[in-house]
Amino acid sequence: MEGVDYLADERNKAEFDVDEMKIVWAGSRHSFDVSDRISKLVANDPGFSKEGRTILPRKELFKNTLRKAAYAWKRISDLRLSAIKGQGTDEQQKKWLPLARKMQIIGCYAQTELGHGSNVQGLETTATFDPQTDEFVIHSPTLTSSKWWPGGLGKVSTHAVLYARLITDGKDYGVNGFIVQLRSLEDHKPLPGVTVGDIGMKFGNVAYNTMDNGVLTFDHVRIPRDQMLMRVSQVTKEGKYVQSDIPRQLLYGTMVYMRQTIVADASIAMSRAVCIATRYSAVRRQFGSQNGGQETQVIDYKTQQNRLFPLLASAYALRFVGEWLKWLYTDVTQRLQANEFSTLHEVHACTAGLKSLTTTATADGIEECRKLCGGHGYLCSSGLPELFAVYAPACTYEGDNVVLQLQVARFLMKTVSQLGSGKKPVGTITYMGRIEHLMQCRSYVKQAKDWLKPSAILEAFEARAARMAVACAQNLSKFDNPDEGFAELAADLVEAAIAHCQLIVVSKFIEKLQQNIAGKGVKQQLEVLCGVYSLFLLHKHQGDFLGTGYITSKQASLAKEQLRALYSQLRLNAVSLVDAFNYTDHYLDSILGRYDGNVYPKLYEAAWKDPLNESDVADGFHEYIRPIIKQQLQTARLISGFLSALEEDCRTTVWTYQKDVEDGALDSFQPDVQLKKKKKISFIRKRKDVFGPGSAAASATVLAFGSLFTALYKGSESHIDIHKAPNDPIIQSLIKKIEFLPFVPEIINAGKKFALQTIKGPFLCAQLRLLDGQFKNHQKAHFLGLKQKEEDDLVQETAKEVTDAGHGIIKLGSISQSSAGINNLHHPQLLTDVLLYIEEVVCSCASLGFVGTAESTFAESIELMRKHDICSG
């Protein structure tokens, strides 16, 4: 098995202690031991099997999720618990938290509405206090006030922390949280006045379709007053709104917790994708073989490295900034408990920006990893499509990423405006305290290796962030209306916010390297990863660094040179670096990312497990496809001569029929040798004279087929007088139904008036008359001879109507479009050709049963005739 050998060889190249790197990734020895033990237990437990998930119907998929509900419900409840702990009074926490922890109730977080997401203050659901009953009346006044998206809401949750507009004594006090029961604890049915359900299938095959994201509306549902979360504000029995002594800033704790969790999840999702792409890139070989040798591993191509290795470095960078955010959450919690709020604005901006930056980078990174795996990456069995579908919503929930960066930008603009006030920047904006130096300094890099110095990297990112923020502030000052200026410069402000957030990630990576890191070669590999992450960002955004004047074009080139050198160092250790994530095959759920590298046999094996392969012939084939094939084969045999080259012996292509056959079935085209056995052979003429370029019939092809195949008429026994046709309701009905097919550009371009008045009426009458006559003759098992048809007054009149219509026939380049040219078409021989052509077309279509069928394969024959110059149309 090729893949197994490849990955074993890759692991032998490692220049560091992989087990020690696993501990660095986990955060501590204890964290590693716990996660390793749990992941192995889950992988070996049949109850957590992922077999066949991607082919389950939604109902079965959701039922399977309920089977594993202990973990899923814990995650749902955590959201609700954090809201109650952050906003509920001590009494409310004592009542509700034990119920949630013991799973006696199942909660969800119901904030987002159909009409409002990021704009929380725009929420429309109302909670109106009724002092007579000491209750709040929860109501959904509009369609857009429907709660929409909360996870766990649709089918599982019994309660919700609901966010609604608090209205008392006729005054709206804005959005507040309420605990609302949604379903009966006896039979789990929705309570009166509550309408709740699932919002339907989401992006991806599995992904969030395992979650019952819900829709929820209320029709004047009453809840007790004490189910309003009252830690920050209360409503008395009399309906008076009272602000508590507890600062509203305490709510920031919940926000920081949520966002640090999202950033931590970003590193996990990114690392999963990178693990799959890295292992598969080492297994896959393409091109480059010489003298019959092995092809080149895809991971050895510089283009693959330039796309893959920055993502590998990003996984580690996001991991370390996530660790720092956990510390930040603990720090903020302690400060809040001590009523110390000096860092809250900075923390809010920092967490908002990092949530936006990391989720955007991860979603983009997962998709890039899918592309790095080529076509196989598109398979569900690669694990990447589902991973992307699961992660993509992170760019939207808990704050749209662009909106969050605009919040960061507002904070930066406020910081810049206060720089001269003596207020010292703190936390992640400490660098702004050195604004004068950062606005004037220049990079000291003189050779490529200078970019490996942390001081060179850090100052470059600080100078870039500071200068972009100051530039935005200066441009904003030019507007009389700050809000108007902010809206106008929004794109620039977002870029400045991103620069600030990237600085945070780079600085936290560098801080990680300053710690005591154990293990052979571990720190050295982290330094390489830090260099790749930083220099790739510098190269990607070199326009910012050059535009702000901090670096020169020469220094930018040196950065790119050093980045390439780091790729070479990273190449030897890439597979081992993703091994350090310590993901089991069960967790990765990817054939391409298998630890043993046994990719191709497992892909082949998985393909045959698909339900579509349970039978050799697919359901529906005999019902829908087989009739078409059968029809096409029959048609192909009958028109084979019709589509032959002009040089063929004309006598091999003549119409015959069998004598004494009552149904008058026509034979297929017959070779000349077989004609001797036939009787009553129809009129024979050299086909090149009838169908060849320059003939009237060639030009008539467009008209005949364009009209014939769309007439909803077959074998009528009724006599239609061509002179009375315009007033005949059947004819009028057929005229309305005629379509001019797209393969007939001449008819399409004829113009509406010309098409209706000149083409449809006369020729429809002609085809109906000939068809009707032909069927009558056919049923009597004989043909009218061509001489008889030429002498038939009605046929003659019909033919003249056809030729007088002018379309198609006058299109022929060799025939004048003047009235004289049209009169010449009445020449007996030319008229004979037209009649013969139409007769054969009508006859053949009638015998094949295609008259009136828009899907007729004769449409294809026209294109083939044109291709081989059999017809000049």
PDB file of N, CA and C in Angstrom, residues 86-116:
ATOM      1  N   GLY A  86     -24.512  35.163  34.031  1.00  0.00           N
ATOM      2  CA  GLY A  86     -24.107  36.546  33.831  1.00  0.00           C
ATOM      3  C   GLY A  86     -25.191  37.557  34.093  1.00  0.00           C
ATOM      4  N   GLN A  87     -26.459  37.178  33.879  1.00  0.00           N
ATOM      5  CA  GLN A  87     -27.541  38.162  33.953  1.00  0.00           C
ATOM      6  C   GLN A  87     -28.606  37.846  35.005  1.00  0.00           C
ATOM      7  N   GLY A  88     -28.566  36.630  35.571  1.00  0.00           N
ATOM      8  CA  GLY A  88     -29.562  36.259  36.564  1.00  0.00           C
ATOM      9  C   GLY A  88     -29.145  36.643  37.975  1.00  0.00           C
ATOM     10  N   THR A  89     -30.129  36.907  38.833  1.00  0.00           N
ATOM     11  CA  THR A  89     -29.852  37.189  40.243  1.00  0.00           C
ATOM     12  C   THR A  89     -29.396  35.907  40.935  1.00  0.00           C
ATOM     13  N   ASP A  90     -28.928  36.036  42.171  1.00  0.00           N
ATOM     14  CA  ASP A  90     -28.507  34.851  42.917  1.00  0.00           C
ATOM     15  C   ASP A  90     -29.658  33.870  43.064  1.00  0.00           C
ATOM     16  N   GLU A  91     -30.863  34.411  43.343  1.00  0.00           N
ATOM     17  CA  GLU A  91     -32.025  33.544  43.495  1.00  0.00           C
ATOM     18  C   GLU A  91     -32.355  32.809  42.194  1.00  0.00           C
ATOM     19  N   GLN A  92     -32.281  33.529  41.076  1.00  0.00           N
ATOM     20  CA  GLN A  92     -32.564  32.901  39.787  1.00  0.00           C
ATOM     21  C   GLN A  92     -31.526  31.833  39.458  1.00  0.00           C
ATOM     22  N   GLN A  93     -30.286  32.083  39.762  1.00  0.00           N
ATOM     23  CA  GLN A  93     -29.248  31.092  39.508  1.00  0.00           C
ATOM     24  C   GLN A  93     -29.463  29.837  40.350  1.00  0.00           C
ATOM     25  N   LYS A  94     -29.869  30.012  41.607  1.00  0.00           N
ATOM     26  CA  LYS A  94     -30.115  28.863  42.469  1.00  0.00           C
ATOM     27  C   LYS A  94     -31.286  28.019  41.962  1.00  0.00           C
ATOM     28  N   LYS A  95     -32.253  28.665  41.334  1.00  0.00           N
ATOM     29  CA  LYS A  95     -33.424  27.942  40.840  1.00  0.00           C
ATOM     30  C   LYS A  95     -33.148  27.228  39.520  1.00  0.00           C
ATOM     31  N   TRP A  96     -32.533  27.957  38.572  1.00  0.00           N
ATOM     32  CA  TRP A  96     -32.470  27.445  37.204  1.00  0.00           C
ATOM     33  C   TRP A  96     -31.201  26.649  36.880  1.00  0.00           C
ATOM     34  N   LEU A  97     -30.065  27.015  37.479  1.00  0.00           N
ATOM     35  CA  LEU A  97     -28.825  26.333  37.118  1.00  0.00           C
ATOM     36  C   LEU A  97     -28.828  24.841  37.477  1.00  0.00           C
ATOM     37  N   PRO A  98     -29.290  24.445  38.665  1.00  0.00           N
ATOM     38  CA  PRO A  98     -29.341  23.003  38.962  1.00  0.00           C
ATOM     39  C   PRO A  98     -30.242  22.233  38.006  1.00  0.00           C
ATOM     40  N   LEU A  99     -31.359  22.832  37.607  1.00  0.00           N
ATOM     41  CA  LEU A  99     -32.262  22.156  36.667  1.00  0.00           C
ATOM     42  C   LEU A  99     -31.572  21.921  35.325  1.00  0.00           C
ATOM     43  N   ALA A 100     -30.804  22.920  34.896  1.00  0.00           N
ATOM     44  CA  ALA A 100     -30.114  22.791  33.613  1.00  0.00           C
ATOM     45  C   ALA A 100     -28.957  21.808  33.713  1.00  0.00           C
ATOM     46  N   ARG A 101     -28.212  21.867  34.794  1.00  0.00           N
ATOM     47  CA  ARG A 101     -27.055  20.969  34.940  1.00  0.00           C
ATOM     48  C   ARG A 101     -27.482  19.514  35.029  1.00  0.00           C
ATOM     49  N   LYS A 102     -28.601  19.271  35.673  1.00  0.00           N
ATOM     50  CA  LYS A 102     -29.098  17.899  35.816  1.00  0.00           C
ATOM     51  C   LYS A 102     -29.900  17.442  34.602  1.00  0.00           C
ATOM     52  N   MET A 103     -29.974  18.290  33.577  1.00  0.00           N
ATOM     53  CA  MET A 103     -30.698  17.972  32.343  1.00  0.00           C
ATOM     54  C   MET A 103     -32.187  17.736  32.599  1.00  0.00           C
ATOM     55  N   GLN A 104     -32.714  18.371  33.631  1.00  0.00           N
ATOM     56  CA  GLN A 104     -34.158  18.296  33.865  1.00  0.00           C
ATOM     57  C   GLN A 104     -34.907  19.247  32.930  1.00  0.00           C
ATOM     58  N   ILE A 105     -34.185  20.238  32.459  1.00  0.00           N
ATOM     59  CA  ILE A 105     -34.682  21.102  31.395  1.00  0.00           C
ATOM     60  C   ILE A 105     -33.573  21.234  30.358  1.00  0.00           C
ATOM     61  N   ILE A 106     -33.953  21.530  29.139  1.00  0.00           N
ATOM     62  CA  ILE A 106     -32.975  21.707  28.063  1.00  0.00           C
ATOM     63  C   ILE A 106     -33.163  23.106  27.498  1.00  0.00           C
ATOM     64  N   GLY A 107     -32.096  23.870  27.487  1.00  0.00           N
ATOM     65  CA  GLY A 107     -32.243  25.274  27.124  1.00  0.00           C
ATOM     66  C   GLY A 107     -31.588  25.656  25.821  1.00  0.00           C
ATOM     67  N   CYS A 108     -31.983  26.794  25.311  1.00  0.00           N
ATOM     68  CA  CYS A 108     -31.343  27.390  24.134  1.00  0.00           C
ATOM     69  C   CYS A 108     -31.293  28.895  24.321  1.00  0.00           C
ATOM     70  N   TYR A 109     -30.579  29.554  23.457  1.00  0.00           N
ATOM     71  CA  TYR A 109     -30.317  30.991  23.534  1.00  0.00           C
ATOM     72  C   TYR A 109     -31.038  31.647  22.365  1.00  0.00           C
ATOM     73  N   ALA A 110     -32.202  32.238  22.624  1.00  0.00           N
ATOM     74  CA  ALA A 110     -33.057  32.744  21.540  1.00  0.00           C
ATOM     75  C   ALA A 110     -32.966  34.263  21.440  1.00  0.00           C
ATOM     76  N   GLN A 111     -32.049  34.698  20.606  1.00  0.00           N
ATOM     77  CA  GLN A 111     -31.868  36.134  20.399  1.00  0.00           C
ATOM     78  C   GLN A 111     -32.159  36.535  18.952  1.00  0.00           C
ATOM     79  N   THR A 112     -31.456  35.927  17.998  1.00  0.00           N
ATOM     80  CA  THR A 112     -31.575  36.306  16.594  1.00  0.00           C
ATOM     81  C   THR A 112     -33.005  36.138  16.077  1.00  0.00           C
ATOM     82  N   GLU A 113     -33.433  37.097  15.276  1.00  0.00           N
ATOM     83  CA  GLU A 113     -34.770  37.048  14.687  1.00  0.00           C
ATOM     84  C   GLU A 113     -34.661  36.997  13.166  1.00  0.00           C
ATOM     85  N   LEU A 114     -35.792  36.719  12.541  1.00  0.00           N
ATOM     86  CA  LEU A 114     -35.829  36.642  11.080  1.00  0.00           C
ATOM     87  C   LEU A 114     -35.371  37.953  10.460  1.00  0.00           C
ATOM     88  N   GLY A 115     -35.726  39.067  11.077  1.00  0.00           N
ATOM     89  CA  GLY A 115     -35.416  40.380  10.504  1.00  0.00           C
ATOM     90  C   GLY A 115     -34.211  41.073  11.098  1.00  0.00           C
ATOM     91  N   HIS A 116     -33.657  40.553  12.204  1.00  0.00           N
ATOM     92  CA  HIS A 116     -32.530  41.230  12.854  1.00  0.00           C
ATOM     93  C   HIS A 116     -31.554  40.218  13.440  1.00  0.00           C
TER      94      HIS A 116
END
